[in-house]
Coordinates of C-alpha atoms and ligand atoms in Angstrom, one line a residue:
M1 CA 101.8 102.3 -22.2
Y2 CA 100.9 104.4 -25.2
T3 CA 97.3 105.7 -25.0
K4 CA 95.7 106.5 -28.2
I5 CA 93.2 109.2 -28.5
I6 CA 90.6 109.4 -31.2
K7 CA 87.6 111.6 -31.9
I8 CA 84.3 110.1 -33.0
D9 CA 81.2 112.1 -33.9
E10 CA 78.2 110.4 -32.2
N11 CA 76.0 111.6 -35.1
N12 CA 78.4 110.4 -37.9
I13 CA 80.4 107.4 -36.6
D14 CA 83.4 106.8 -38.5
K15 CA 83.6 103.0 -39.1
N16 CA 87.4 102.8 -39.4
L17 CA 87.9 104.6 -36.1
I18 CA 85.2 102.6 -34.2
G19 CA 86.8 99.5 -35.6
E20 CA 90.1 100.3 -33.9
A21 CA 88.3 100.6 -30.5
V22 CA 86.7 97.4 -31.2
R23 CA 89.8 95.5 -32.1
I24 CA 91.3 96.6 -28.7
I25 CA 88.4 95.3 -26.8
K26 CA 88.3 91.9 -28.6
N27 CA 92.2 91.7 -27.9
G28 CA 91.7 92.0 -24.2
G29 CA 92.6 95.8 -23.9
L30 CA 90.9 98.8 -22.3
V31 CA 89.0 101.5 -24.2
A32 CA 87.4 104.7 -22.4
F33 CA 84.4 105.9 -24.3
P34 CA 81.6 108.1 -23.6
T35 CA 78.2 107.2 -22.4
E36 CA 75.2 109.4 -21.7
T37 CA 75.9 109.5 -17.9
V38 CA 79.8 109.6 -17.7
Y39 CA 82.8 108.3 -19.5
G40 CA 83.2 104.4 -19.1
L41 CA 86.5 102.3 -19.0
G42 CA 85.4 99.5 -21.1
A43 CA 86.9 95.9 -21.3
N44 CA 85.4 92.5 -22.6
G45 CA 83.1 91.6 -19.6
L46 CA 83.5 87.9 -20.2
D47 CA 87.4 87.9 -20.3
E48 CA 88.6 87.8 -16.8
E49 CA 92.3 89.0 -17.6
A50 CA 90.9 92.1 -19.4
V51 CA 88.5 93.0 -16.5
K52 CA 91.6 92.6 -14.1
K53 CA 93.4 95.5 -16.1
I54 CA 90.2 97.7 -15.4
F55 CA 90.8 97.6 -11.5
I56 CA 94.5 98.1 -11.9
A57 CA 94.1 101.1 -14.2
K58 CA 91.7 102.6 -11.9
G59 CA 93.1 101.6 -8.6
R60 CA 89.7 100.3 -7.8
P61 CA 89.1 98.1 -4.9
Q62 CA 88.5 94.3 -6.2
D63 CA 85.4 94.0 -3.9
N64 CA 83.4 96.7 -5.9
P65 CA 81.6 94.9 -8.6
L66 CA 81.3 96.2 -12.2
I67 CA 78.4 97.0 -14.4
L68 CA 78.1 95.0 -17.6
H69 CA 76.9 97.1 -20.6
V70 CA 74.7 95.6 -23.4
Y71 CA 73.4 96.9 -26.7
S72 CA 70.3 94.6 -26.8
T73 CA 68.0 92.9 -24.2
D74 CA 68.7 89.7 -26.0
Q75 CA 72.3 89.8 -24.5
V76 CA 70.9 90.0 -20.9
E77 CA 69.2 86.4 -21.0
D78 CA 72.8 84.6 -21.1
L79 CA 74.0 86.8 -18.2
V80 CA 71.2 86.1 -15.5
E81 CA 69.2 83.4 -14.0
E82 CA 66.0 84.8 -15.1
I83 CA 64.3 88.2 -16.1
P84 CA 61.5 88.8 -13.7
P85 CA 58.5 90.4 -15.3
V86 CA 59.3 93.8 -13.4
A87 CA 62.9 93.7 -14.7
K88 CA 61.3 93.3 -18.3
L89 CA 59.0 96.2 -17.7
C90 CA 62.0 98.4 -16.5
M91 CA 64.0 97.4 -19.6
D92 CA 61.3 98.3 -22.0
K93 CA 60.6 101.6 -20.4
F94 CA 64.0 102.9 -19.5
W95 CA 66.5 101.3 -21.8
P96 CA 68.8 102.4 -23.3
G97 CA 69.2 104.8 -20.5
P98 CA 70.7 105.7 -17.2
L99 CA 69.2 102.8 -15.3
T100 CA 71.4 99.7 -14.1
I101 CA 69.3 96.6 -13.0
I102 CA 70.6 94.1 -10.8
L103 CA 69.6 90.5 -11.2
K104 CA 70.7 87.1 -10.0
K105 CA 73.7 86.2 -12.3
S106 CA 74.2 83.1 -14.4
P107 CA 77.5 81.1 -14.2
K108 CA 78.7 82.7 -17.4
V109 CA 79.4 86.1 -15.6
P110 CA 83.0 85.8 -14.2
D111 CA 83.3 86.2 -10.4
I112 CA 85.7 89.2 -10.9
I113 CA 82.5 91.2 -12.4
S114 CA 80.3 90.5 -9.5
A115 CA 82.9 90.6 -6.8
G116 CA 81.9 87.2 -5.7
L117 CA 78.2 88.1 -5.1
D118 CA 75.5 86.0 -6.7
T119 CA 74.1 89.0 -8.7
V120 CA 75.1 90.9 -11.6
A121 CA 74.5 94.8 -12.6
I122 CA 73.4 95.2 -16.2
R123 CA 72.6 98.5 -18.2
M124 CA 72.1 99.5 -21.9
P125 CA 73.7 103.0 -22.4
E126 CA 72.0 105.6 -24.6
N127 CA 74.9 106.7 -26.6
K128 CA 75.3 105.6 -30.2
I129 CA 79.2 105.3 -29.9
A130 CA 79.0 103.1 -26.8
L131 CA 76.2 100.9 -28.2
E132 CA 78.2 100.5 -31.5
I133 CA 81.3 99.5 -29.7
I134 CA 79.4 96.9 -27.7
R135 CA 77.6 95.5 -30.8
L136 CA 80.6 95.3 -32.8
S137 CA 82.7 93.8 -30.0
N138 CA 79.9 91.1 -29.7
T139 CA 80.1 90.8 -26.0
P140 CA 79.0 92.5 -22.7
I141 CA 81.4 95.3 -21.9
A142 CA 82.3 95.9 -18.3
A143 CA 82.6 99.8 -17.8
P144 CA 83.0 101.5 -14.7
S145 CA 83.5 105.3 -14.8
A146 CA 86.9 106.1 -16.5
N147 CA 88.5 107.9 -13.5
T148 CA 91.1 107.0 -10.9
S149 CA 89.1 105.4 -8.0
G150 CA 87.8 108.1 -5.6
K151 CA 88.0 111.1 -7.9
P152 CA 85.0 112.9 -9.5
S153 CA 83.7 110.7 -12.4
P154 CA 84.8 111.9 -16.0
T155 CA 82.3 114.0 -18.0
S156 CA 84.7 114.8 -20.7
A157 CA 87.5 113.2 -22.6
R158 CA 89.8 115.8 -21.0
H159 CA 88.9 114.3 -17.4
V160 CA 89.9 110.7 -18.7
I161 CA 93.2 112.1 -20.1
E162 CA 94.0 113.7 -16.6
D163 CA 93.4 110.4 -14.7
L164 CA 94.2 107.6 -17.2
M165 CA 96.7 108.6 -19.8
G166 CA 99.4 106.1 -20.2
R167 CA 97.3 103.6 -18.3
I168 CA 94.8 102.4 -20.8
D169 CA 95.0 101.6 -24.8
M170 CA 92.5 104.1 -26.1
I171 CA 90.2 107.1 -25.2
V172 CA 87.4 107.6 -27.5
D173 CA 86.6 111.4 -27.4
G174 CA 82.9 111.8 -28.2
G175 CA 82.4 115.0 -26.5
D176 CA 80.9 116.0 -23.1
T177 CA 78.3 113.7 -21.6
G178 CA 74.7 114.7 -21.1
I179 CA 73.6 113.5 -17.8
G180 CA 77.0 113.9 -16.0
L181 CA 75.9 111.5 -13.0
E182 CA 76.3 107.9 -13.1
S183 CA 73.3 105.6 -13.7
T184 CA 70.6 104.8 -11.2
V185 CA 71.3 101.4 -9.5
L186 CA 68.1 99.4 -9.0
D187 CA 68.2 96.0 -7.2
L188 CA 65.6 93.7 -8.6
S189 CA 67.2 90.5 -7.3
T190 CA 65.0 90.1 -4.3
D191 CA 61.3 90.7 -3.6
I192 CA 61.9 94.3 -2.5
P193 CA 62.8 96.5 -5.4
M194 CA 65.3 98.9 -4.1
I195 CA 67.3 101.9 -5.4
L196 CA 70.8 101.4 -4.3
R197 CA 72.3 104.4 -6.0
P198 CA 70.1 107.7 -7.2
G199 CA 71.0 108.7 -10.8
G200 CA 69.4 110.0 -14.0
V201 CA 66.2 107.8 -13.8
T202 CA 64.6 109.2 -10.7
K203 CA 62.6 107.6 -7.9
E204 CA 59.5 109.4 -9.1
D205 CA 60.2 108.0 -12.8
L206 CA 60.5 104.5 -11.4
S207 CA 57.6 104.6 -9.1
K208 CA 55.3 104.9 -12.0
T209 CA 56.5 101.3 -13.1
I210 CA 57.2 100.0 -9.7
P211 CA 54.7 101.4 -7.1
N212 CA 56.3 99.7 -4.1
I213 CA 59.9 100.8 -4.9
S214 CA 62.1 101.8 -1.9
I215 CA 65.4 103.5 -1.7
D216 CA 68.3 102.6 0.5
S217 CA 68.6 104.8 3.5
S218 CA 72.4 105.2 3.4
I219 CA 71.9 107.0 0.1
I220 CA 71.9 110.6 1.6
K221 CA 73.2 109.8 5.1
E222 CA 76.6 109.0 6.0
D223 CA 76.3 106.7 8.9
E224 CA 78.9 104.0 9.9
K225 CA 76.2 101.9 11.4
L226 CA 74.4 101.4 8.2
I227 CA 75.5 98.4 6.1
P228 CA 75.9 99.3 2.5
K229 CA 73.8 97.0 0.1
S230 CA 76.0 97.9 -2.8
P231 CA 79.7 97.5 -2.2
G232 CA 80.5 100.7 -4.0
Q233 CA 78.7 102.7 -1.3
K234 CA 81.3 102.1 1.2
Y235 CA 84.1 103.9 -0.5
R236 CA 85.2 107.6 -0.5
H237 CA 84.1 108.9 -3.8
Y238 CA 84.2 112.0 -5.9
A239 CA 86.6 113.7 -3.6
P240 CA 88.0 117.1 -4.6
K241 CA 91.6 118.0 -3.3
A242 CA 90.0 120.5 -0.9
E243 CA 88.1 119.9 2.1
M244 CA 84.3 120.3 1.3
F245 CA 81.2 121.2 3.1
V246 CA 77.7 120.9 1.9
F247 CA 75.0 123.3 3.1
S248 CA 71.4 122.2 3.1
G249 CA 68.1 123.9 4.0
Q250 CA 66.3 127.0 2.9
V251 CA 68.2 128.8 0.2
D252 CA 68.5 132.1 2.0
S253 CA 69.9 130.3 5.2
I254 CA 72.3 128.4 2.9
V255 CA 73.7 131.8 1.3
E256 CA 73.9 133.4 4.8
A257 CA 75.8 130.5 6.2
I258 CA 78.2 130.4 3.4
I259 CA 78.9 134.1 3.5
V260 CA 79.7 133.9 7.2
N261 CA 82.0 130.8 6.8
T262 CA 83.7 132.3 3.7
E263 CA 84.5 135.4 5.8
K264 CA 85.9 133.1 8.6
Y265 CA 87.9 131.1 6.5
T266 CA 89.4 133.9 4.5
K267 CA 90.4 135.7 7.6
E268 CA 92.4 132.6 8.5
G269 CA 94.2 132.9 5.3
K270 CA 92.5 130.1 3.5
R271 CA 91.3 130.3 -0.2
V272 CA 87.7 129.6 -0.2
G273 CA 85.7 128.0 -3.2
I274 CA 82.1 128.4 -3.4
I275 CA 79.8 126.1 -5.4
C276 CA 76.4 128.0 -6.1
T277 CA 73.7 128.6 -8.3
D278 CA 72.6 131.2 -10.9
E279 CA 70.0 132.6 -8.4
T280 CA 72.4 133.1 -5.6
K281 CA 75.9 133.8 -7.3
D282 CA 75.5 137.6 -6.9
F283 CA 75.3 137.5 -3.2
Y284 CA 78.8 136.3 -2.7
K285 CA 81.5 139.1 -2.6
E286 CA 84.6 137.1 -1.8
G287 CA 85.9 133.6 -2.7
V288 CA 86.3 131.8 -5.9
I289 CA 82.6 131.4 -7.2
I290 CA 81.3 128.8 -9.6
S291 CA 77.7 128.5 -10.4
M292 CA 76.5 125.0 -11.5
G293 CA 73.4 126.7 -13.4
S294 CA 69.8 127.4 -12.3
R295 CA 67.9 125.9 -9.5
K296 CA 65.2 125.6 -11.8
N297 CA 67.1 123.1 -13.9
K298 CA 68.6 120.3 -11.9
E299 CA 69.6 118.5 -15.3
T300 CA 72.1 121.4 -15.8
I301 CA 73.3 121.2 -12.2
A302 CA 73.9 117.5 -12.4
R303 CA 75.7 117.9 -15.8
N304 CA 78.1 120.5 -14.3
L305 CA 78.9 119.1 -10.7
F306 CA 81.9 116.8 -11.4
N307 CA 83.5 119.4 -13.8
T308 CA 83.0 121.9 -11.1
L309 CA 84.7 119.7 -8.5
R310 CA 87.6 119.2 -10.8
T311 CA 88.0 122.7 -11.7
F312 CA 88.4 123.5 -8.0
D313 CA 91.4 121.0 -8.0
H314 CA 93.0 123.2 -10.4
L315 CA 92.2 126.3 -8.8
D316 CA 94.0 125.2 -5.7
V317 CA 91.4 126.2 -3.1
D318 CA 91.9 125.1 0.5
I319 CA 88.0 124.8 1.3
I320 CA 85.0 124.3 -0.8
L321 CA 81.5 125.5 0.4
A322 CA 78.7 124.1 -1.4
E323 CA 75.1 124.9 -1.7
G324 CA 72.8 121.9 -1.5
V325 CA 69.7 121.5 -3.5
D326 CA 66.2 120.0 -2.5
L327 CA 65.9 116.4 -2.9
S328 CA 63.0 116.1 -5.5
N329 CA 63.7 114.3 -8.8
L330 CA 67.5 114.7 -9.6
G331 CA 68.1 116.4 -6.3
I332 CA 68.7 113.1 -4.5
A333 CA 71.3 112.0 -7.0
I334 CA 72.9 115.5 -6.8
M335 CA 73.0 115.5 -2.9
N336 CA 74.3 111.9 -2.7
R337 CA 77.3 112.8 -4.9
M338 CA 77.8 116.1 -3.0
M339 CA 77.5 114.2 0.3
K340 CA 80.2 111.8 -0.8
A341 CA 82.4 114.3 -2.3
A342 CA 82.2 116.2 1.2
S343 CA 82.9 112.8 3.1
G344 CA 79.5 113.2 4.8
K345 CA 80.1 116.8 6.0
I346 CA 76.5 118.1 5.6
I347 CA 75.7 121.2 7.6
K348 CA 71.9 121.6 8.1
V349 CA 71.1 125.4 8.2
Ligands
AMP1 P1 80.7 102.5 -11.3 O1 80.5 101.7 -12.5 O2 82.0 103.0 -10.8 O3 79.7 103.6 -11.4 O4 80.0 101.6 -10.0 C1 79.0 100.7 -10.2 C2 78.1 100.6 -9.0 O5 77.2 99.5 -9.0 C3 79.0 100.5 -7.7 O6 78.3 101.3 -6.7 C4 78.8 99.0 -7.4 O7 79.0 98.7 -6.1 C5 77.4 98.7 -8.0 N1 77.1 97.4 -8.2 C6 77.6 96.7 -9.4 N2 77.3 95.4 -9.4 C7 76.6 95.1 -8.2 C8 75.8 94.0 -7.6 N3 75.9 92.9 -8.2 N4 75.1 94.4 -6.4 C9 75.1 95.5 -5.8 N5 75.8 96.6 -6.3 C10 76.5 96.4 -7.5
MG2 MG1 82.7 105.1 -10.5

C-alpha cells in the first residue's frame, strides 16, 4: 500500500491538505495524525470495516478495545448510555486534554471498538490538527497509538514511518508531540471512579474534582495474580529490543547500582545502554548514556521516554539500565511505562 506523508502546521492548518486526510477517513481508510499525547492511528469509529484495518495494521490483539476521539462534548451523548455528573465535571475541567473517560456504551458503538465490553472509552484531544480532522470527518475517530503493537508509542512522525510505512493510507506530520505518554484512562462506568492507566492528567489533578478517586493496583506492579481491569494492561508494551531493567529507590543508590551493573555486563562483553537524568549523567563513565532531562521536570522526562527507548533500538545495545523516578505527579505514569518496557523487571535499591 502507498502511504502518503503530508506536513501540516498546527498553527496554520492548510485546508486542502487536511481535506485529503478527511477524505481518507470518510472512505474507510487509515490516517496517522498527531495528538498532544502520542501519534494516533485514526479510522471512522462507527465504520466496523475501517476499524478492523487498525487492528491489522498495528498487529493489535482484537480483545484490546479502542478509544473514540471526539471534538465536542455533544458528540459524546450518542455514544453512551448516560453522562453521569462526575463525568460532565471531568469533561468540563480536563477536555480537550489527555484524559480518556470510560462510560457505559450505547448500541451505536460497534462491538469491535469496545472489544465486546459494555463500556466505551472516549477522549477529546488537545491538538488542532486532530480536532479539525475529527470535526470535518463528522464522526468519532477510533485512534490507538500509531505504532506496531508492543513497541514504544510514537512521539514523532518519524516513529510512525518506522512502524507503519506501507501499511496505512496517510501520515500527517505535525511535529513532535508535547506530552509524550498516552492519556490517563479513567473508569467512570461504575460507582468507584478508578484510574486504569496513569497519564498526562495526574491523580493529584483528578482528586481535586473526584476526592474518592482510586488507582488500579496493577499500574506499577507486575503481578500475574492481579486481574487487569483494562484489557490493554495485560499485553507487553513499549518494549525496546534490548533487555531492560529499571532501578528504583534513592537517587544515589540507583546510580551506584547502575555503575556496578554496567561494569559487570561490560566485562561480559555486553553493550550497555543507560537511561539517566541531567543530575546524574556525569557519574557514568562507561556505557551508552542518554539523559531524559532534569529530575526537576517530569514533563520533559515523559516527553523523551519513548524516543529514548527507540533510540536504543538503533544503537544496538544488549542491556538497558534505566533510572526510575519518584511516583508523585507524572512519576507514576513514567514508572508505569518503564515497568512495562522492562517487562516488570524493577530492581529496588
Ligand atoms: P491505546 O489507544 O493503544 O493507548 O490503548 C487504549 C487503552 O484504553 C488500552 O489500555 C485499552 O485497554 C483501554 N480501554 C479502551 N476502552 C476500554 C474500555 N471500554 N474499558 C477499559 N479499558 C479500555
Ligand atoms: Mg498503544
